[in-house]
Coordinates of C-alpha atoms in Angstrom, one line a residue:
M1 CA 0.0 0.0 0.0
M2 CA 1.5 3.4 -1.0
S3 CA 2.0 6.2 1.4
R4 CA 0.1 9.5 0.8
T5 CA 3.4 11.3 0.4
F6 CA 4.4 8.9 -2.4
R7 CA 1.0 9.4 -4.1
I8 CA 1.6 13.1 -4.2
L9 CA 5.1 12.7 -5.6
A10 CA 3.9 10.2 -8.2
A11 CA 1.2 12.5 -9.3
F12 CA 3.6 15.5 -9.8
T13 CA 6.3 13.3 -11.4
C14 CA 3.9 12.0 -14.1
L15 CA 2.0 15.1 -14.7
F16 CA 5.1 17.1 -15.7
Q17 CA 6.4 14.3 -18.0
P18 CA 6.6 15.6 -21.6
S19 CA 4.5 13.8 -24.1
L20 CA 6.2 11.2 -26.2
A21 CA 3.9 11.7 -29.2
Q22 CA 5.7 13.8 -31.8
G23 CA 3.5 14.4 -34.8
N24 CA 2.4 11.0 -35.9
E25 CA 5.2 9.1 -34.2
C26 CA 4.2 7.0 -31.2
V27 CA 6.9 5.9 -28.7
D28 CA 6.3 4.1 -25.4
D29 CA 7.9 5.6 -22.3
D30 CA 9.0 2.2 -20.7
T31 CA 11.3 4.1 -18.4
Q32 CA 8.4 5.8 -16.7
I33 CA 6.6 2.5 -16.1
A34 CA 9.8 0.9 -14.8
L35 CA 10.4 3.8 -12.4
M36 CA 6.9 3.7 -11.0
G37 CA 7.2 -0.1 -10.6
A38 CA 10.5 0.3 -8.8
Q39 CA 9.2 2.9 -6.5
Q40 CA 6.5 0.5 -5.4
G41 CA 9.0 -2.4 -5.1
R42 CA 7.4 -4.0 -8.2
N43 CA 10.0 -5.9 -10.1
D44 CA 7.2 -7.3 -12.3
M45 CA 6.6 -3.9 -13.8
T46 CA 9.4 -3.2 -16.1
A47 CA 7.9 -1.8 -19.3
C48 CA 4.6 -0.9 -20.9
I49 CA 4.1 -4.5 -21.9
D50 CA 3.7 -5.4 -18.3
V51 CA 0.7 -3.1 -17.8
M52 CA -1.1 -3.3 -21.1
E53 CA -4.2 -4.7 -19.4
G54 CA -4.8 -1.1 -18.2
C55 CA -4.8 0.3 -21.7
N56 CA -8.6 -0.1 -21.9
I57 CA -9.5 1.5 -18.6
Q58 CA -12.1 4.0 -19.6
N59 CA -11.3 7.0 -17.3
H60 CA -8.6 9.6 -17.1
L61 CA -6.2 7.0 -15.6
G62 CA -6.6 4.9 -18.8
D63 CA -6.1 8.1 -20.8
S64 CA -2.8 8.7 -19.1
L65 CA -1.6 5.1 -19.7
R66 CA -2.6 5.3 -23.3
E67 CA -0.4 8.4 -23.6
I68 CA 2.6 7.0 -21.8
C69 CA 2.3 3.6 -23.5
C70 CA 0.9 4.8 -26.8
K71 CA 2.5 2.1 -29.0
T72 CA 1.6 -0.8 -26.7
C73 CA -1.9 0.4 -26.2
S74 CA -2.4 0.8 -30.0
D75 CA -1.7 -2.9 -30.2
Y76 CA -4.2 -3.5 -27.4
D77 CA -7.1 -1.7 -29.0
P78 CA -10.3 -3.7 -28.5
N79 CA -11.8 -2.0 -31.6
K80 CA -9.4 -3.6 -33.9
P81 CA -11.2 -6.3 -36.0
A82 CA -10.7 -9.9 -34.9
V83 CA -8.6 -12.2 -37.1
A84 CA -10.3 -14.7 -39.3
T85 CA -9.5 -18.4 -38.6
Q86 CA -7.7 -20.3 -41.3
L87 CA -7.2 -23.9 -40.3
P88 CA -4.6 -26.4 -41.6
S89 CA -5.9 -28.9 -44.2
P90 CA -6.8 -32.3 -42.9
G91 CA -4.1 -34.8 -43.6
E92 CA -0.8 -35.1 -41.8
T93 CA -0.8 -34.8 -38.0
V94 CA -0.2 -31.3 -36.7
Q95 CA 2.3 -30.9 -33.9
V96 CA 1.0 -28.4 -31.3
Y97 CA 3.3 -26.6 -28.9
L98 CA 1.9 -24.7 -25.9
L99 CA 3.7 -21.4 -25.4
A100 CA 3.2 -19.5 -22.1
G101 CA 4.9 -17.1 -19.7
Q102 CA 5.3 -13.4 -19.0
S103 CA 6.4 -10.3 -21.0
E104 CA 9.4 -11.9 -22.9
C105 CA 6.9 -14.5 -24.0
T106 CA 4.4 -11.9 -25.1
G107 CA 7.3 -10.2 -26.9
Q108 CA 8.4 -6.7 -27.8
A109 CA 10.4 -7.6 -30.9
G110 CA 9.5 -5.1 -33.7
V111 CA 7.7 -6.5 -36.8
G112 CA 8.8 -3.5 -38.7
E113 CA 12.5 -4.2 -38.1
L114 CA 12.0 -7.9 -39.1
T115 CA 10.2 -7.0 -42.4
A116 CA 12.9 -4.5 -43.2
D117 CA 15.6 -7.2 -43.0
P118 CA 14.6 -9.8 -45.6
Q119 CA 18.2 -10.6 -46.6
R120 CA 19.1 -11.9 -43.1
Y121 CA 15.8 -13.5 -42.2
P122 CA 14.1 -14.5 -45.5
E123 CA 12.4 -17.5 -44.0
L124 CA 10.5 -15.4 -41.4
Q125 CA 9.0 -13.0 -43.9
G126 CA 5.2 -13.1 -44.5
E127 CA 3.2 -16.3 -43.9
I128 CA 5.5 -19.1 -42.9
S129 CA 4.7 -22.3 -44.8
G130 CA 3.7 -25.3 -42.6
V131 CA 3.4 -23.3 -39.4
W132 CA 0.3 -22.0 -37.7
F133 CA -0.5 -19.7 -34.8
A134 CA -3.4 -20.3 -32.3
G135 CA -4.2 -17.7 -29.8
Y136 CA -5.8 -14.2 -29.5
A137 CA -5.8 -11.0 -31.4
S138 CA -4.9 -8.3 -28.9
P139 CA -6.5 -7.7 -26.5
A140 CA -7.2 -11.3 -25.5
A141 CA -10.9 -12.1 -25.1
V142 CA -13.2 -15.0 -25.7
D143 CA -14.4 -13.7 -29.0
R144 CA -10.9 -12.8 -30.3
F145 CA -9.5 -16.4 -30.5
F146 CA -8.2 -17.4 -33.9
I147 CA -6.0 -19.9 -35.7
A148 CA -4.1 -18.8 -38.8
P149 CA -0.8 -19.4 -40.7
M150 CA 2.1 -18.0 -38.7
K151 CA 2.9 -14.4 -39.7
A152 CA 4.7 -11.7 -37.8
G153 CA 2.5 -8.7 -37.5
R154 CA -0.8 -10.4 -38.2
D155 CA -2.5 -8.6 -35.2
R156 CA 0.3 -6.8 -33.4
T157 CA 3.3 -4.7 -34.3
L158 CA 5.5 -6.7 -31.9
F159 CA 6.2 -10.5 -31.7
G160 CA 7.6 -13.1 -29.3
P161 CA 9.5 -16.4 -29.7
E162 CA 6.6 -18.1 -31.6
I163 CA 7.8 -16.9 -35.0
S164 CA 11.3 -18.4 -35.0
F165 CA 10.4 -21.3 -32.8
G166 CA 7.6 -22.5 -35.0
E167 CA 9.7 -22.0 -38.2
R168 CA 12.7 -23.9 -36.8
M169 CA 10.6 -26.8 -35.5
H170 CA 9.0 -27.2 -38.9
A171 CA 12.3 -26.8 -40.8
V172 CA 13.8 -29.6 -38.7
T173 CA 10.9 -32.0 -38.5
G174 CA 9.1 -31.4 -41.7
R175 CA 5.8 -31.7 -39.7
P176 CA 3.0 -29.3 -39.8
T177 CA 3.6 -27.2 -36.7
M178 CA 1.3 -25.0 -34.5
V179 CA 2.2 -22.7 -31.7
M180 CA -0.6 -22.1 -29.3
K181 CA 0.3 -18.9 -27.4
Y182 CA -1.1 -17.3 -24.3
C183 CA 1.3 -15.1 -22.4
S184 CA 0.9 -12.0 -20.1
G185 CA 3.5 -9.6 -18.9
G186 CA 4.5 -9.4 -15.2
T187 CA 2.8 -12.7 -14.3
N188 CA 4.1 -15.0 -11.6
T189 CA 3.9 -18.8 -10.8
H190 CA 3.0 -18.3 -7.2
S191 CA -0.4 -16.8 -7.8
H192 CA -1.3 -15.8 -11.4
W193 CA -0.5 -19.2 -13.1
N194 CA -1.1 -21.3 -10.0
P195 CA -3.8 -23.9 -10.6
F196 CA -4.6 -23.9 -6.8
N197 CA -5.0 -20.2 -6.4
R198 CA -8.7 -19.8 -5.6
R199 CA -9.0 -17.4 -8.5
N200 CA -7.9 -20.1 -10.9
M201 CA -10.3 -22.8 -9.6
W202 CA -13.8 -23.7 -10.8
D203 CA -16.5 -26.2 -10.2
T204 CA -14.9 -29.3 -11.7
S205 CA -17.9 -31.5 -10.7
A206 CA -20.2 -29.5 -13.1
D207 CA -17.6 -29.0 -15.8
D208 CA -18.4 -30.8 -19.1
G209 CA -14.9 -30.3 -20.5
T210 CA -15.9 -27.9 -23.2
A211 CA -14.6 -24.4 -23.9
Q212 CA -18.2 -23.1 -23.9
W213 CA -18.7 -24.3 -20.4
M214 CA -15.5 -22.5 -19.2
A215 CA -16.6 -19.3 -21.0
T216 CA -20.0 -19.4 -19.4
N217 CA -19.4 -20.8 -16.0
G218 CA -15.6 -20.8 -15.3
G219 CA -15.1 -17.2 -14.3
L220 CA -12.7 -16.3 -17.0
D221 CA -11.2 -12.8 -16.9
F222 CA -8.8 -11.8 -19.6
A223 CA -8.6 -8.2 -18.2
T224 CA -6.7 -9.3 -15.1
K225 CA -3.5 -11.3 -14.5
K226 CA -5.2 -13.2 -11.6
T227 CA -6.8 -16.0 -13.7
Q228 CA -3.9 -16.9 -16.0
F229 CA -4.2 -20.7 -15.5
K230 CA -7.9 -20.7 -16.0
N231 CA -7.7 -18.6 -19.1
M232 CA -5.0 -21.0 -20.4
V233 CA -7.4 -24.0 -19.9
Y234 CA -10.0 -22.2 -22.0
T235 CA -7.4 -21.5 -24.7
I236 CA -6.3 -25.2 -24.8
R237 CA -9.9 -26.3 -25.2
R238 CA -10.6 -23.8 -27.9
T239 CA -7.6 -25.0 -29.9
Q240 CA -8.5 -28.7 -29.4
E241 CA -12.1 -28.2 -30.4
A242 CA -11.3 -26.2 -33.5
L243 CA -9.0 -28.9 -34.8
L244 CA -11.3 -31.8 -33.8
N245 CA -14.4 -30.2 -35.3
A246 CA -12.5 -29.8 -38.6
G247 CA -11.3 -33.4 -38.6
I248 CA -7.6 -32.4 -38.2
L249 CA -5.4 -34.9 -36.4
F250 CA -3.0 -33.3 -33.9
N251 CA -0.5 -34.1 -31.2
W252 CA 0.2 -32.0 -28.1
A253 CA 3.9 -32.1 -28.7
G254 CA 5.5 -29.9 -26.0
I255 CA 5.4 -26.9 -23.7
V256 CA 7.6 -23.8 -24.0
W257 CA 7.7 -21.8 -20.8
V258 CA 9.3 -18.3 -20.9
Q259 CA 9.0 -16.8 -17.4
G260 CA 10.9 -15.8 -14.2
Q261 CA 11.3 -12.2 -13.3
A262 CA 7.9 -11.7 -11.6
D263 CA 8.8 -14.3 -9.0
L264 CA 12.1 -12.8 -7.9
K265 CA 10.8 -11.3 -4.7
G266 CA 8.7 -14.2 -3.5
G267 CA 9.8 -16.9 -1.1
D268 CA 12.5 -17.5 1.5
P269 CA 14.4 -18.9 -0.2
V270 CA 13.2 -17.8 -3.6
W271 CA 14.5 -21.0 -5.4
K272 CA 12.3 -23.2 -3.3
L273 CA 9.0 -21.4 -3.7
F274 CA 9.7 -20.6 -7.4
G275 CA 10.7 -24.1 -8.3
E276 CA 7.7 -25.7 -6.6
G277 CA 5.4 -23.1 -8.1
T278 CA 6.8 -23.6 -11.6
A279 CA 6.5 -27.4 -11.4
R280 CA 2.9 -27.0 -10.2
V281 CA 2.1 -24.9 -13.2
W282 CA 3.7 -27.4 -15.6
D283 CA 1.8 -30.2 -14.0
G284 CA -1.4 -28.3 -14.5
F285 CA -0.7 -27.7 -18.2
R286 CA 0.1 -31.4 -18.7
R287 CA -3.0 -32.4 -17.0
E288 CA -5.1 -30.2 -19.3
V289 CA -3.5 -31.5 -22.5
G290 CA -3.7 -35.1 -21.3
R291 CA -0.1 -36.0 -21.9
D292 CA 3.3 -35.7 -20.1
V293 CA 4.7 -33.7 -23.0
P294 CA 8.3 -32.5 -22.8
I295 CA 9.0 -29.0 -21.5
I296 CA 11.6 -26.4 -22.6
D297 CA 12.0 -23.6 -20.2
T298 CA 13.9 -20.3 -20.1
G299 CA 13.8 -16.9 -18.3
S300 CA 16.1 -16.7 -15.2
N301 CA 17.7 -13.5 -16.5
T302 CA 21.1 -14.0 -14.7
H303 CA 19.3 -14.4 -11.3
N304 CA 20.9 -17.4 -9.5
Q305 CA 17.9 -17.9 -7.2
L306 CA 15.6 -18.1 -10.2
Q307 CA 18.0 -20.4 -12.1
S308 CA 18.2 -22.7 -9.1
G309 CA 14.4 -22.7 -8.9
K310 CA 14.1 -23.6 -12.5
E311 CA 16.5 -26.5 -12.2
Y312 CA 14.6 -27.6 -9.1
A313 CA 11.3 -27.5 -11.1
T314 CA 12.8 -29.8 -13.7
Q315 CA 13.6 -32.3 -11.0
L316 CA 10.2 -32.1 -9.3
V317 CA 7.7 -32.0 -12.2
K318 CA 5.6 -35.1 -12.6
G319 CA 6.7 -37.2 -15.5
C320 CA 10.1 -35.5 -15.6
K321 CA 11.0 -34.6 -19.2
A322 CA 11.8 -30.9 -18.6
K323 CA 14.9 -29.0 -19.5
N324 CA 16.0 -25.4 -18.8
V325 CA 18.0 -23.7 -21.5
E326 CA 19.9 -20.4 -21.0
F327 CA 23.2 -19.0 -22.4
A328 CA 26.0 -17.2 -20.7
L329 CA 25.7 -13.6 -21.7
A330 CA 26.3 -12.4 -18.1
S331 CA 26.8 -14.0 -14.7
N332 CA 25.9 -12.5 -11.2
D333 CA 28.2 -13.2 -8.3
D334 CA 25.5 -12.0 -5.8
T335 CA 27.8 -9.7 -3.9
A336 CA 26.3 -6.6 -2.4
S337 CA 25.1 -4.2 -5.1
D338 CA 22.3 -1.7 -5.5
C339 CA 21.7 -2.9 -9.0
V340 CA 19.1 -5.7 -9.6
V341 CA 18.9 -7.0 -13.1
S342 CA 15.5 -6.5 -14.7
A343 CA 14.0 -5.9 -18.1
S344 CA 14.6 -2.2 -17.6
T345 CA 18.0 -2.4 -15.8
P346 CA 20.8 -4.4 -17.5
C347 CA 23.4 -3.6 -14.7
F348 CA 26.2 -4.3 -17.1
D349 CA 28.5 -1.8 -15.4
S350 CA 27.7 -3.1 -11.9
P351 CA 30.6 -4.9 -10.0
N352 CA 28.5 -7.9 -9.2
L353 CA 27.7 -8.6 -12.9
H354 CA 30.2 -10.1 -15.2
L355 CA 29.5 -9.5 -18.9
N356 CA 30.6 -12.1 -21.4
A357 CA 31.9 -10.4 -24.5
G358 CA 31.9 -13.6 -26.4
P359 CA 28.2 -13.5 -27.6
L360 CA 28.5 -9.8 -28.4
L361 CA 31.6 -10.3 -30.5
F362 CA 30.1 -13.3 -32.3
Y363 CA 26.6 -12.0 -33.1
G364 CA 27.3 -8.3 -32.7
Y365 CA 26.7 -5.4 -30.3
D366 CA 23.3 -3.8 -29.8
P367 CA 23.2 -0.6 -31.9
L368 CA 22.7 1.4 -28.8
F369 CA 25.5 -0.3 -26.8
P370 CA 28.1 2.5 -25.9
A371 CA 30.9 2.5 -28.5
G372 CA 33.5 3.1 -25.7
E373 CA 32.5 -0.2 -24.1
R374 CA 32.7 -2.4 -27.2
K375 CA 35.6 -4.9 -27.2
C376 CA 36.0 -5.5 -30.9
E377 CA 39.3 -4.4 -32.4
D378 CA 37.9 -1.5 -34.4
R379 CA 35.0 -0.1 -32.3
S380 CA 33.8 1.9 -35.3
T381 CA 33.2 -1.2 -37.4
C382 CA 31.8 -3.7 -34.7
K383 CA 29.1 -6.0 -36.0
E384 CA 25.7 -5.0 -34.8
F385 CA 22.8 -7.1 -33.7
E386 CA 19.6 -5.8 -32.2
W387 CA 19.6 -7.7 -28.9
Y388 CA 17.2 -5.3 -27.1
R389 CA 14.0 -3.4 -27.6
K390 CA 15.7 -0.2 -26.4
Y391 CA 19.0 -0.5 -24.6
P392 CA 19.5 0.3 -21.8
T393 CA 16.0 1.3 -20.6
N394 CA 14.1 -1.7 -22.1
I395 CA 16.1 -4.9 -22.4
H396 CA 13.3 -7.1 -23.5
S397 CA 14.5 -8.8 -26.7
G398 CA 14.7 -6.8 -29.9
Y399 CA 13.8 -8.5 -33.1
E400 CA 17.2 -10.3 -33.6
G401 CA 17.5 -11.2 -29.9
M402 CA 14.0 -12.7 -30.1
I403 CA 14.6 -14.6 -33.3
L404 CA 17.8 -16.0 -31.6
K405 CA 15.8 -17.0 -28.5
G406 CA 13.1 -18.8 -30.4
R407 CA 15.6 -20.7 -32.4
M408 CA 17.5 -21.6 -29.2
L409 CA 14.4 -23.0 -27.6
A410 CA 13.6 -25.0 -30.7
N411 CA 17.1 -26.4 -31.0
A412 CA 17.0 -27.4 -27.4
F413 CA 13.7 -29.1 -27.8
V414 CA 14.9 -31.1 -30.9
S415 CA 18.2 -32.1 -29.2
E416 CA 16.7 -33.1 -25.9
F417 CA 13.4 -34.7 -26.8
T418 CA 13.4 -36.0 -30.4
D419 CA 15.5 -38.2 -32.6
Y420 CA 15.8 -35.6 -35.4
T421 CA 19.3 -34.3 -36.2
L422 CA 20.0 -30.6 -36.1
P423 CA 22.0 -29.3 -39.0
S424 CA 25.5 -28.3 -37.9
S425 CA 24.8 -24.7 -39.1
Y426 CA 22.0 -24.5 -36.5
L427 CA 24.3 -25.6 -33.7
H428 CA 27.1 -23.4 -34.8
S429 CA 24.9 -20.4 -34.4
D430 CA 23.1 -21.5 -31.2
P431 CA 24.0 -19.3 -28.1
A432 CA 23.3 -22.1 -25.6
A433 CA 25.6 -24.5 -27.5
L434 CA 28.4 -21.8 -28.1
Y435 CA 28.1 -20.2 -24.6
P436 CA 26.6 -22.7 -22.2
W437 CA 25.6 -21.4 -18.8
K438 CA 26.6 -24.1 -16.3
P439 CA 26.5 -24.2 -12.5
C440 CA 29.6 -22.9 -10.8
A441 CA 32.1 -25.5 -9.5
T442 CA 32.0 -26.0 -5.8
G443 CA 33.8 -23.2 -4.0
T444 CA 33.8 -20.9 -6.9
L445 CA 31.8 -17.8 -7.9
P446 CA 31.1 -16.1 -11.2
S447 CA 33.9 -13.9 -12.3
E448 CA 35.6 -12.5 -15.5
G449 CA 36.1 -15.6 -17.7
N450 CA 34.1 -17.9 -15.3
Y451 CA 30.5 -17.4 -16.5
C452 CA 28.4 -19.7 -14.4
W453 CA 25.4 -19.7 -12.0
I454 CA 25.4 -20.2 -8.3
D455 CA 23.3 -23.2 -7.3
Y456 CA 21.4 -22.5 -4.2
R457 CA 19.5 -25.7 -4.0
D458 CA 19.6 -27.5 -0.7
E459 CA 18.3 -31.0 -0.5
S460 CA 17.3 -30.6 3.1
M461 CA 14.8 -28.0 2.0
M462 CA 13.3 -30.0 -0.9
I463 CA 9.9 -31.5 -0.5
K464 CA 11.2 -34.9 -1.8
P465 CA 14.5 -36.7 -1.3
S466 CA 16.8 -36.7 -4.2
S467 CA 16.1 -40.4 -4.8
E468 CA 12.5 -39.5 -5.7
L469 CA 13.4 -36.5 -8.0
C470 CA 13.9 -36.6 -11.7
S471 CA 17.3 -37.5 -13.0
Y472 CA 18.5 -36.0 -16.3
S473 CA 17.6 -38.0 -19.3
Q474 CA 18.4 -36.8 -22.8
N475 CA 16.8 -37.5 -26.2
I476 CA 13.3 -38.6 -25.2
V477 CA 11.8 -39.5 -28.5
I478 CA 8.3 -38.3 -29.6
D479 CA 6.3 -41.0 -31.4
D480 CA 4.2 -38.6 -33.6
S481 CA 3.0 -40.9 -36.3
N482 CA -0.6 -40.2 -35.4
G483 CA -2.3 -37.6 -33.2
P484 CA -3.5 -38.6 -29.7
Y485 CA -7.1 -38.1 -31.0
G486 CA -6.5 -40.4 -33.9
D487 CA -4.7 -43.1 -31.8
Q488 CA -5.4 -42.9 -28.1
N489 CA -2.4 -45.0 -27.3
N490 CA 0.0 -42.7 -28.9
G491 CA 2.3 -40.7 -26.6
I492 CA 5.9 -39.9 -25.7
T493 CA 8.2 -42.8 -25.4
D494 CA 10.5 -43.0 -22.4
D495 CA 11.4 -45.6 -19.7
S496 CA 7.8 -45.7 -18.6
G497 CA 6.4 -46.6 -22.0
K498 CA 3.8 -44.7 -23.9
G499 CA 1.4 -42.1 -22.5
D500 CA -2.2 -42.9 -22.4
G501 CA -3.2 -39.9 -24.5
S502 CA -6.3 -39.5 -22.3
T503 CA -8.1 -36.2 -21.7
N504 CA -9.3 -35.0 -18.4
N505 CA -11.5 -32.2 -17.3
G506 CA -11.1 -29.6 -14.7
N507 CA -8.6 -28.8 -12.0
N508 CA -8.6 -31.6 -9.5
D509 CA -6.4 -31.6 -6.4
N510 CA -5.8 -35.4 -6.7
I511 CA -3.6 -34.9 -9.7
F512 CA -0.9 -33.5 -7.4
D513 CA 0.8 -35.0 -4.4
Q514 CA -0.7 -33.4 -1.4
D515 CA 2.6 -32.5 0.1
F516 CA 3.4 -30.5 -2.9
I517 CA 0.8 -27.8 -1.9
E518 CA 2.1 -26.0 1.1
D519 CA -0.8 -23.6 1.5
D520 CA -3.8 -22.8 -0.7
D521 CA -4.4 -19.5 1.1
F522 CA -2.0 -17.5 -0.8
D523 CA -0.6 -14.1 0.2
D524 CA -2.6 -11.4 -1.5
D525 CA 0.3 -9.0 -1.1
F526 CA 2.4 -11.2 -3.4
D527 CA -0.5 -11.4 -5.8
D528 CA -0.3 -7.6 -6.2
D529 CA -1.8 -7.4 -9.7
L530 CA -2.3 -4.3 -11.8
D531 CA -3.9 -2.7 -8.8
D532 CA -5.2 0.8 -8.3
D533 CA -2.0 2.0 -6.6
F534 CA 0.0 1.5 -9.8
Y535 CA -2.5 3.2 -12.0
Y536 CA -3.1 6.0 -9.7
G537 CA 0.7 6.4 -9.7
I538 CA 0.8 7.0 -13.5
G539 CA -2.5 8.9 -13.6
G540 CA -3.2 12.4 -14.6
M541 CA -5.7 14.3 -16.8
E542 CA -4.8 15.8 -20.1
D543 CA -5.1 19.5 -20.5
T544 CA -6.6 20.5 -23.8
S545 CA -5.6 24.2 -23.5
A546 CA -3.7 26.0 -26.1
G547 CA 0.1 25.8 -26.5
N548 CA 1.5 22.6 -27.8
G549 CA -1.9 21.0 -27.7
R550 CA -0.9 18.6 -25.0
G551 CA 0.3 20.8 -22.1
R552 CA -0.9 20.3 -18.6
G553 CA -2.2 23.2 -16.5
L554 CA -2.0 24.0 -12.9
L555 CA -5.7 23.3 -12.3
V556 CA -5.2 19.8 -13.7
V557 CA -2.2 19.3 -11.4
L558 CA -4.1 20.4 -8.3
G559 CA -7.2 18.4 -9.3
T560 CA -5.3 15.3 -10.0
V561 CA -3.3 15.5 -6.7
M562 CA -6.6 15.9 -4.8
F563 CA -7.9 12.9 -6.7
F564 CA -4.8 10.9 -5.5
L565 CA -5.2 12.0 -1.9
L566 CA -8.9 11.0 -1.8
Q567 CA -8.6 7.6 -3.3
P568 CA -9.0 4.4 -1.2
F569 CA -5.9 2.3 -1.7
T570 CA -6.7 -1.3 -1.1
L571 CA -5.5 -4.4 -2.8

């Protein structure tokens, strides 16, 4: 809960911010959003993409957000027409991958930059043959679901890992590929994606297993972050029903999870709560698709606690078959520092962070990376590579960084879970293969030249002994000759044999070990969603008086400050 003094400061800070709309140009002020989030201790609020649910608030608070985040909100316009569905042709079995997570999953990579670079990325231009997208036209809503051939920019000016992941999986396997995407910025595993959070539960005894039942009776809410798991269940059902009704055979082939930053402040220790929460979410996804599909995971963002939690999750998840993939761009030695890495703060000059120049020299430096800090022989002719959306204030992936990430995830999935062979050219350009991020050797810390992560896992704190946890097993082969709805015995081959391919309805506690759930009365303070405090902090009414046409007058300042002072601030 914010103090009254902070509310006043927040009001004045935002009201005197200059407009970022110059003529017809529209530029997000991600820095302002990150500042407001930091002032409230919100490491899940790093850029406009994390607060886009507020774009459609119909009052002066929404007006202010639409000005500060004009580009993001233009993508989130509910008045945009929905996208028409174009299904694959019946025939060969479609491989469906579930893609979920937070803002890096949603994506801030620019479609304009990609389409302007056809020489380097010809295979990602226009509609991608053999690849489909299933999900929502922004903003997500029940009536905005669609399936169509994969194409960057079909409904947004920004994209995530789905473009290059889908293209790479199809290029390697030759199979029709579909990426079903539902992601939301700033969402955590502890509450937002948790199947056992009360907001994500529904009457399973009455549930008939259809998307329509969920839409009518399930309490879906796409305007909040607090029902992410339930919204995902609906999305899964919409996808399945669309394909089944058209007579299209398909397999749920895998899960791609891109998440982490929003869980950084939860748990003591973080790795334990985060790892158990992540495994719980994965178990819930697998329950809903009816198969123990393989999982590829990323998103620790140099944080050792998060990386430890992710590795713990791969040990704990039912059915095993989960793999985390990162690469060593930087390592954090966790010594005292005032700089905490986030999507708005790279901390590359902080003494606790050790930047690996290898990937920068190999792929290129971000165009906005300071010339004086580049380590190539001739700084004026360094290769360039758009790693970030806007370095250093928004380090969500830029278009080339996102393409690289999607390909890395696909390469890892193919290598770990299939019997397909990756072309050597794919491996020779894969950051996780070239610059692997491994746990630090016992007694060592990350340092210059020693790019590793600190493993905080403690077996005495784990909910199961190591003998009952997953052990690493590479190359689990997918038998995808027929879809699970064409052959109910088809599944993933591993030491336990084939999956049963069955489908199950609802969210039933019995699918999890009871000792896995520590407490279903979750802390609402941790589940601090896009609450009034944050929006009041960025609020302010627009003055329509003369001048530049967008100035703000004293009466507006005073009126808005009074509005701040009089608001009830409750979570």
